[in-house]
PDB file of C-alpha atoms in Angstrom:
ATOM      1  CA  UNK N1272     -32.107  -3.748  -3.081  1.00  0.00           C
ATOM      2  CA  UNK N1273     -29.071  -4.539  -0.521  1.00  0.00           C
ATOM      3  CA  UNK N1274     -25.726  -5.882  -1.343  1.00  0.00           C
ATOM      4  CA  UNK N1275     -24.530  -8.545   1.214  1.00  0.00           C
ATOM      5  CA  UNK N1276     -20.452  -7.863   0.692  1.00  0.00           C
ATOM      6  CA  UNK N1277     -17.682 -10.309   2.071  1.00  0.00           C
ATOM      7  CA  UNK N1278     -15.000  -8.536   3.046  1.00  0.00           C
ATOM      8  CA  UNK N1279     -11.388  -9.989   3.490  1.00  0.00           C
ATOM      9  CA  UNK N1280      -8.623  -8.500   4.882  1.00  0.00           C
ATOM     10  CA  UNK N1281      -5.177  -9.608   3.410  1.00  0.00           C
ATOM     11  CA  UNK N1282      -3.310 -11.183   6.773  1.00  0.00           C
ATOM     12  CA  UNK N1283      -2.029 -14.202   7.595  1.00  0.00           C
ATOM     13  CA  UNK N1284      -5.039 -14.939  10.550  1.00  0.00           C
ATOM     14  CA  UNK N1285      -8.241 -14.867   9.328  1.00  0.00           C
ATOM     15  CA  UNK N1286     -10.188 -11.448   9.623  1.00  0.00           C
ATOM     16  CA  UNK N1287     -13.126 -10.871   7.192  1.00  0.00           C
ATOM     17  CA  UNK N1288     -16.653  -8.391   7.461  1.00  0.00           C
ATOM     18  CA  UNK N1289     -20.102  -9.041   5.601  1.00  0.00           C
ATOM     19  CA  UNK N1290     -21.732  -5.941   5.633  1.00  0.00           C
ATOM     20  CA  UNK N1291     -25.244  -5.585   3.904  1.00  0.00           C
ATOM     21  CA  UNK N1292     -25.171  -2.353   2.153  1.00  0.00           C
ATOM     22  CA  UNK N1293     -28.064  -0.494  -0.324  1.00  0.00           C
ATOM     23  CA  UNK N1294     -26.953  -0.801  -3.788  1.00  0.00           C
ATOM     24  CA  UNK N1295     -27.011   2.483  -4.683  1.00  0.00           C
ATOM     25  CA  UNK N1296     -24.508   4.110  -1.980  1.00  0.00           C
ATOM     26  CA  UNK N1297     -21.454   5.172  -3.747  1.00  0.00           C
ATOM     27  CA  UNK N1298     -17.673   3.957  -2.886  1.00  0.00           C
ATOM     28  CA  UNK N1299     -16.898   6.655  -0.923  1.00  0.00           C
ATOM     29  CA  UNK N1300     -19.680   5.667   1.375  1.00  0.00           C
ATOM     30  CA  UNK N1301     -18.306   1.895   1.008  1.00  0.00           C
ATOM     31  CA  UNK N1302     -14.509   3.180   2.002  1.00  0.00           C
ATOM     32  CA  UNK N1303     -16.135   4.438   4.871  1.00  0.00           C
ATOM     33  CA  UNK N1304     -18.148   1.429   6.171  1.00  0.00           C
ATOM     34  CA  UNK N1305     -15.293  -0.851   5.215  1.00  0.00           C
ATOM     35  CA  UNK N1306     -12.397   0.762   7.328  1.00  0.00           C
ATOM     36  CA  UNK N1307     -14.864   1.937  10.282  1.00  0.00           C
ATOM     37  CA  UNK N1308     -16.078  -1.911  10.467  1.00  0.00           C
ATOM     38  CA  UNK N1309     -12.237  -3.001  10.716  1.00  0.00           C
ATOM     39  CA  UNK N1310     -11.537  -0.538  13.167  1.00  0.00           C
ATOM     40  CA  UNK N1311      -9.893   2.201  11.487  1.00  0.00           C
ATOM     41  CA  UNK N1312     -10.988   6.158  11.311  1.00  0.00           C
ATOM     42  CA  UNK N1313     -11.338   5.851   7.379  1.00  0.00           C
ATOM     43  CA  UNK N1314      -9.145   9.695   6.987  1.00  0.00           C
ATOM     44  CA  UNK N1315      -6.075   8.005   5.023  1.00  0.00           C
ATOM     45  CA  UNK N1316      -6.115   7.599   1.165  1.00  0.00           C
ATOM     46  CA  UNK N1317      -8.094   4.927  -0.657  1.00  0.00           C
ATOM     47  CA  UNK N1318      -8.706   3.518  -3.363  1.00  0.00           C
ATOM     48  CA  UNK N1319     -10.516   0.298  -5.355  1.00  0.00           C
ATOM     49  CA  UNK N1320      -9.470  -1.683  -7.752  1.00  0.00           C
ATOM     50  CA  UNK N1321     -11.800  -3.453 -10.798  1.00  0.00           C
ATOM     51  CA  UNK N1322     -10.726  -7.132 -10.718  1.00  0.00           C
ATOM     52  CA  UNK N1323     -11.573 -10.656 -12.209  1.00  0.00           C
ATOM     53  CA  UNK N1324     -12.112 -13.319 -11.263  1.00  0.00           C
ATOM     54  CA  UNK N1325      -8.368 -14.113 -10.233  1.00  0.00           C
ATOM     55  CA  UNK N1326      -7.685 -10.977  -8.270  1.00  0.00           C
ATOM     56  CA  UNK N1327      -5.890  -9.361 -10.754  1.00  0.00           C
ATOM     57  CA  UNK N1328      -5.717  -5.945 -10.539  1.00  0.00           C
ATOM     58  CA  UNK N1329      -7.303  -3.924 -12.936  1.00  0.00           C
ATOM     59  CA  UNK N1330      -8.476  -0.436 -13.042  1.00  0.00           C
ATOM     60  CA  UNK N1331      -7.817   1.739 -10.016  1.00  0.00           C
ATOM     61  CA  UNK N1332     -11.000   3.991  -8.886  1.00  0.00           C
ATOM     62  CA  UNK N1333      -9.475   7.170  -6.618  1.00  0.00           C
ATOM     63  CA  UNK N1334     -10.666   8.471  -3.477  1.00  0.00           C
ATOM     64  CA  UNK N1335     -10.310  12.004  -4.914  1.00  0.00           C
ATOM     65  CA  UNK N1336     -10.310  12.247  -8.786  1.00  0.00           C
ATOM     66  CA  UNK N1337      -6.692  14.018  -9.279  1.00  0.00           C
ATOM     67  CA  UNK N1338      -6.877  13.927 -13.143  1.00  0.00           C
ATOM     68  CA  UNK N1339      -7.648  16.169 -16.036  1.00  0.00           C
ATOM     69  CA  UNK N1340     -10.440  14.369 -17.165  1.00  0.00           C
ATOM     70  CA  UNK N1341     -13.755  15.242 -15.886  1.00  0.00           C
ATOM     71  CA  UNK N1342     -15.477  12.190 -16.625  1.00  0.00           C
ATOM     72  CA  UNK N1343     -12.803   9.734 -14.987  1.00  0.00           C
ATOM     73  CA  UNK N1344     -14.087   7.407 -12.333  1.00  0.00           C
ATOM     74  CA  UNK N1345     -13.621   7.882  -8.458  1.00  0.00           C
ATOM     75  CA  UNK N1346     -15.165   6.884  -5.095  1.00  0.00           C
ATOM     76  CA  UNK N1347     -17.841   9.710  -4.897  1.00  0.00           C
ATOM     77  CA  UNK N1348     -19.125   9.538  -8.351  1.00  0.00           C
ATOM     78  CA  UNK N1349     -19.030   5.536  -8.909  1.00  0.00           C
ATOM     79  CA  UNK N1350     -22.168   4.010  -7.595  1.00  0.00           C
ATOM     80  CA  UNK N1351     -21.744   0.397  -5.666  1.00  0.00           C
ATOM     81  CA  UNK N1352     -23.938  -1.415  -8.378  1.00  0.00           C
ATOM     82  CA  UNK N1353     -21.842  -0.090 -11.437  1.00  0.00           C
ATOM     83  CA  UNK N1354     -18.773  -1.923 -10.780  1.00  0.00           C
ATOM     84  CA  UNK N1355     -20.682  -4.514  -8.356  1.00  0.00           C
ATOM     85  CA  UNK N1356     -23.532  -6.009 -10.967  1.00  0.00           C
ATOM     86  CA  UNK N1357     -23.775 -10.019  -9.962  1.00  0.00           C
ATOM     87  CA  UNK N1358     -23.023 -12.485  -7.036  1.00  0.00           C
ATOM     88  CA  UNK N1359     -19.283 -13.262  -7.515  1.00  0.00           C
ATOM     89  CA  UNK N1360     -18.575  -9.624  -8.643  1.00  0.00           C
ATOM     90  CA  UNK N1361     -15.189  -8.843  -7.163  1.00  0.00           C
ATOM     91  CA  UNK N1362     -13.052  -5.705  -6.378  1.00  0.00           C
ATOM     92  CA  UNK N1363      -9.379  -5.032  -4.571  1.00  0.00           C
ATOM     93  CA  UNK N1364      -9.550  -2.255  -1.681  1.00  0.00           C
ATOM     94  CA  UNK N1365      -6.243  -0.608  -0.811  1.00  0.00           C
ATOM     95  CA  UNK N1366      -6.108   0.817   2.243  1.00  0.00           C
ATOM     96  CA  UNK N1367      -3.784   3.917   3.930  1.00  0.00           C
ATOM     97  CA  UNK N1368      -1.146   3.407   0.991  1.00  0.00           C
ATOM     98  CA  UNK N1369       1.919   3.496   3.309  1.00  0.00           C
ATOM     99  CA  UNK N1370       0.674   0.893   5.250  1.00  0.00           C
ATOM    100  CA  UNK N1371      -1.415  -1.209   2.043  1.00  0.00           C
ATOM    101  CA  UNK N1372      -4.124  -2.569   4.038  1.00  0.00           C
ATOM    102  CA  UNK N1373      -5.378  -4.597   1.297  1.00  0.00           C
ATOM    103  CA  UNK N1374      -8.784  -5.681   1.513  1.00  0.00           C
ATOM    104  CA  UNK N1375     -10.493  -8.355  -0.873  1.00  0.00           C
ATOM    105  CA  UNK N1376     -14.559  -7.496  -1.906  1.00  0.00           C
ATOM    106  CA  UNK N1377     -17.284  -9.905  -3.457  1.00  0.00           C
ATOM    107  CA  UNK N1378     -20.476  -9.189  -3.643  1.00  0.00           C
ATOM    108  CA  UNK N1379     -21.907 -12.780  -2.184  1.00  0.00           C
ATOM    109  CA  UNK N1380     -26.021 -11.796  -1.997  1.00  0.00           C
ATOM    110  CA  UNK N1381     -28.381  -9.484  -3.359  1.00  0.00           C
ATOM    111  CA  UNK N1382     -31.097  -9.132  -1.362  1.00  0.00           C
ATOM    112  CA  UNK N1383     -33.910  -7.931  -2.890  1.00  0.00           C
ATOM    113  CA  UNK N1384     -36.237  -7.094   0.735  1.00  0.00           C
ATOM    114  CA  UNK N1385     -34.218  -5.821   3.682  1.00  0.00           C
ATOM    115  CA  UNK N1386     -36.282  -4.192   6.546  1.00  0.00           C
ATOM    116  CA  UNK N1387     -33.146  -3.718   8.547  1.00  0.00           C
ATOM    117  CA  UNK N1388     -31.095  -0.038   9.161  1.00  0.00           C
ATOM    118  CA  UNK N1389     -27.974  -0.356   6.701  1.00  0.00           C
ATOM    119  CA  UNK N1390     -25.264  -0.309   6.635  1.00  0.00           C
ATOM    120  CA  UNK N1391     -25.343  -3.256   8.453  1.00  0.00           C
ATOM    121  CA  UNK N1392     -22.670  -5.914   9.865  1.00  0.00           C
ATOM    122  CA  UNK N1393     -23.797  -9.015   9.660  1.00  0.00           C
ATOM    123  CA  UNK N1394     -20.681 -10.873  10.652  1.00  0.00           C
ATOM    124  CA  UNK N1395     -17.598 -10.196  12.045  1.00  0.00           C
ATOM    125  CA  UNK N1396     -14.830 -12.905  12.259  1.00  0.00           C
ATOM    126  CA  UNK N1397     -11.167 -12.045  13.223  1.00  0.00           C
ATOM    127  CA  UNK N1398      -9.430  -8.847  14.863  1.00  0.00           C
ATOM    128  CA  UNK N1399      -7.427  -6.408  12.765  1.00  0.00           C
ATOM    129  CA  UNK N1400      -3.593  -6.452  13.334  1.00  0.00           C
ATOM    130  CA  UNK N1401      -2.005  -3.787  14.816  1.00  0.00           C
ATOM    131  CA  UNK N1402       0.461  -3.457  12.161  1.00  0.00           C
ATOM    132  CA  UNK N1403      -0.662  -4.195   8.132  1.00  0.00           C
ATOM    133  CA  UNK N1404       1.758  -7.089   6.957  1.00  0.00           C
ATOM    134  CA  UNK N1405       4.700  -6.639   5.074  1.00  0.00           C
ATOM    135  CA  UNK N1406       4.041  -6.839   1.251  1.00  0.00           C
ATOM    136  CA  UNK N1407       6.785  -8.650  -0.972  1.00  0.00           C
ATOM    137  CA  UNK N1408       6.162  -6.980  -4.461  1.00  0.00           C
ATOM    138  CA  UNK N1409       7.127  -9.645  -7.113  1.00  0.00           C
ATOM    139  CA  UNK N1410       7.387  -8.908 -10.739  1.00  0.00           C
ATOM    140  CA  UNK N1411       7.755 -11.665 -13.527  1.00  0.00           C
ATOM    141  CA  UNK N1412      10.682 -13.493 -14.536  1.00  0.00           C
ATOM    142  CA  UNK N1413      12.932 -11.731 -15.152  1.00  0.00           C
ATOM    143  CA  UNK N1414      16.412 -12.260 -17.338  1.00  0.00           C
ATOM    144  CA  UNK N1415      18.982 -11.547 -14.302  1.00  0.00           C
ATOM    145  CA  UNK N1416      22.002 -11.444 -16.931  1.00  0.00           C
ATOM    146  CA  UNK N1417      20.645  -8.045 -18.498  1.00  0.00           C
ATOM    147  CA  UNK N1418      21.627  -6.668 -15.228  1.00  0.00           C
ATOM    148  CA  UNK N1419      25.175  -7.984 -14.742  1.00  0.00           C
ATOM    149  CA  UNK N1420      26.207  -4.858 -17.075  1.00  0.00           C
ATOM    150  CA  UNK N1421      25.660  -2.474 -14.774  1.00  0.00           C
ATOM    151  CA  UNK N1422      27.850  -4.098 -11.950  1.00  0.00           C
ATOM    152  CA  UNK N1423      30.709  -3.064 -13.891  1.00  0.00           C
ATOM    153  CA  UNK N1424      31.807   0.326 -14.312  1.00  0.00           C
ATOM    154  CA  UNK N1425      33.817   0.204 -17.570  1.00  0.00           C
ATOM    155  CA  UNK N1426      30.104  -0.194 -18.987  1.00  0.00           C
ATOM    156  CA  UNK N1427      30.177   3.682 -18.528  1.00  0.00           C
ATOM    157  CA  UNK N1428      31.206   6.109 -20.405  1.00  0.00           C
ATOM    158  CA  UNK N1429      33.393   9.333 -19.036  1.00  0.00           C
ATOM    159  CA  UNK N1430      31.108  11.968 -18.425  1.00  0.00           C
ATOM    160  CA  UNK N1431      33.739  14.404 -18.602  1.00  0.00           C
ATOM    161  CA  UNK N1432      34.127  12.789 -22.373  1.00  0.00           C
ATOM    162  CA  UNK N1433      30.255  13.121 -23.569  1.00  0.00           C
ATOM    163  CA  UNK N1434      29.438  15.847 -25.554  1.00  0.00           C
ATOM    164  CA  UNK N1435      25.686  17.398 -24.204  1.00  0.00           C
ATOM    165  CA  UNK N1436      25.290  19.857 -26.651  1.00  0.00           C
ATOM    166  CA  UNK N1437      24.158  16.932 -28.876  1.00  0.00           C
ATOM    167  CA  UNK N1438      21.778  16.180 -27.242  1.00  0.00           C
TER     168      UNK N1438
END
């Protein structure tokens, strides 16, 4: 079987790829295709994100697996169809993480005959920016007046008075 994936990059024009992949390439094969189809050399770090249905992001899946744990998820060892199951199936791509190229993924088809050489591009709407947009990080609500402490420096003790060996 072959995944038909929309992909849309995160800019303010529109620029978006649907490449038909097979189902069973991994992610690190999908990094690949994804960046070389929006015109970059695919050689800075990566990585995907599990998401639901409202773009949230959820569980990060590495490029390279930097952790202890030998059976944590990244790109080369996570097959396409085990985080891509149904049509509507989503995922975050990130990028070159000093510039965040963020990239959003749904799996819109499964096409069960495909007598075509994949990966293939079947569309291609919209030119990547020469620069990735700036991205305005915005956390919840929070209670301003917990802060106002710190603008004044009586709030601190003397560290000259403080007595380490307590601690």
């Amino acid at each position: 079987m072959a995944y038909k994936i929309r992909v849309i990059l995160d800019v303010e024009q529109d620029v978006f790829r649907d490449i038909i992949v097979n189902e069973t390439i991994n992610l690190e094969e999908l990094h690949f295709i994804i960046a070389k189809s929006f015109g970059f050399k695919g050689q800075e770090m990566a990585s995907f994100y599990l998401t639901e249905a409202t773009w949230e992001q959820g569980e990060e899946i590495p490029l390279f697996d930097m952790s202890e744990d030998e059976n944590s998820f990244s790109m080369p060892n996570c097959i396409t169809s085990m985080v891509l199951k149904k049509e509507g199936d989503k995922l975050i791509y990130i990028y070159d993480f000093f510039s965040m190229w963020t990239f959003f993924i749904e799996l819109t088809e499964i096409i069960n005959d495909i007598d075509k050489e994949l990966p293939l591009i079947a569309l291609s709407f919209g030119n990547t920016p020469d620069n990735a947009p700036e991205k305005e990080f915005i956390g919840e609500d929070a209670d301003t007046d917990n802060f106002d402490a710190f603008d004044d420096e009586n709030n601190f003790e003397d560290l000259d008075n403080i007595d380490f060996d307590n601690y």
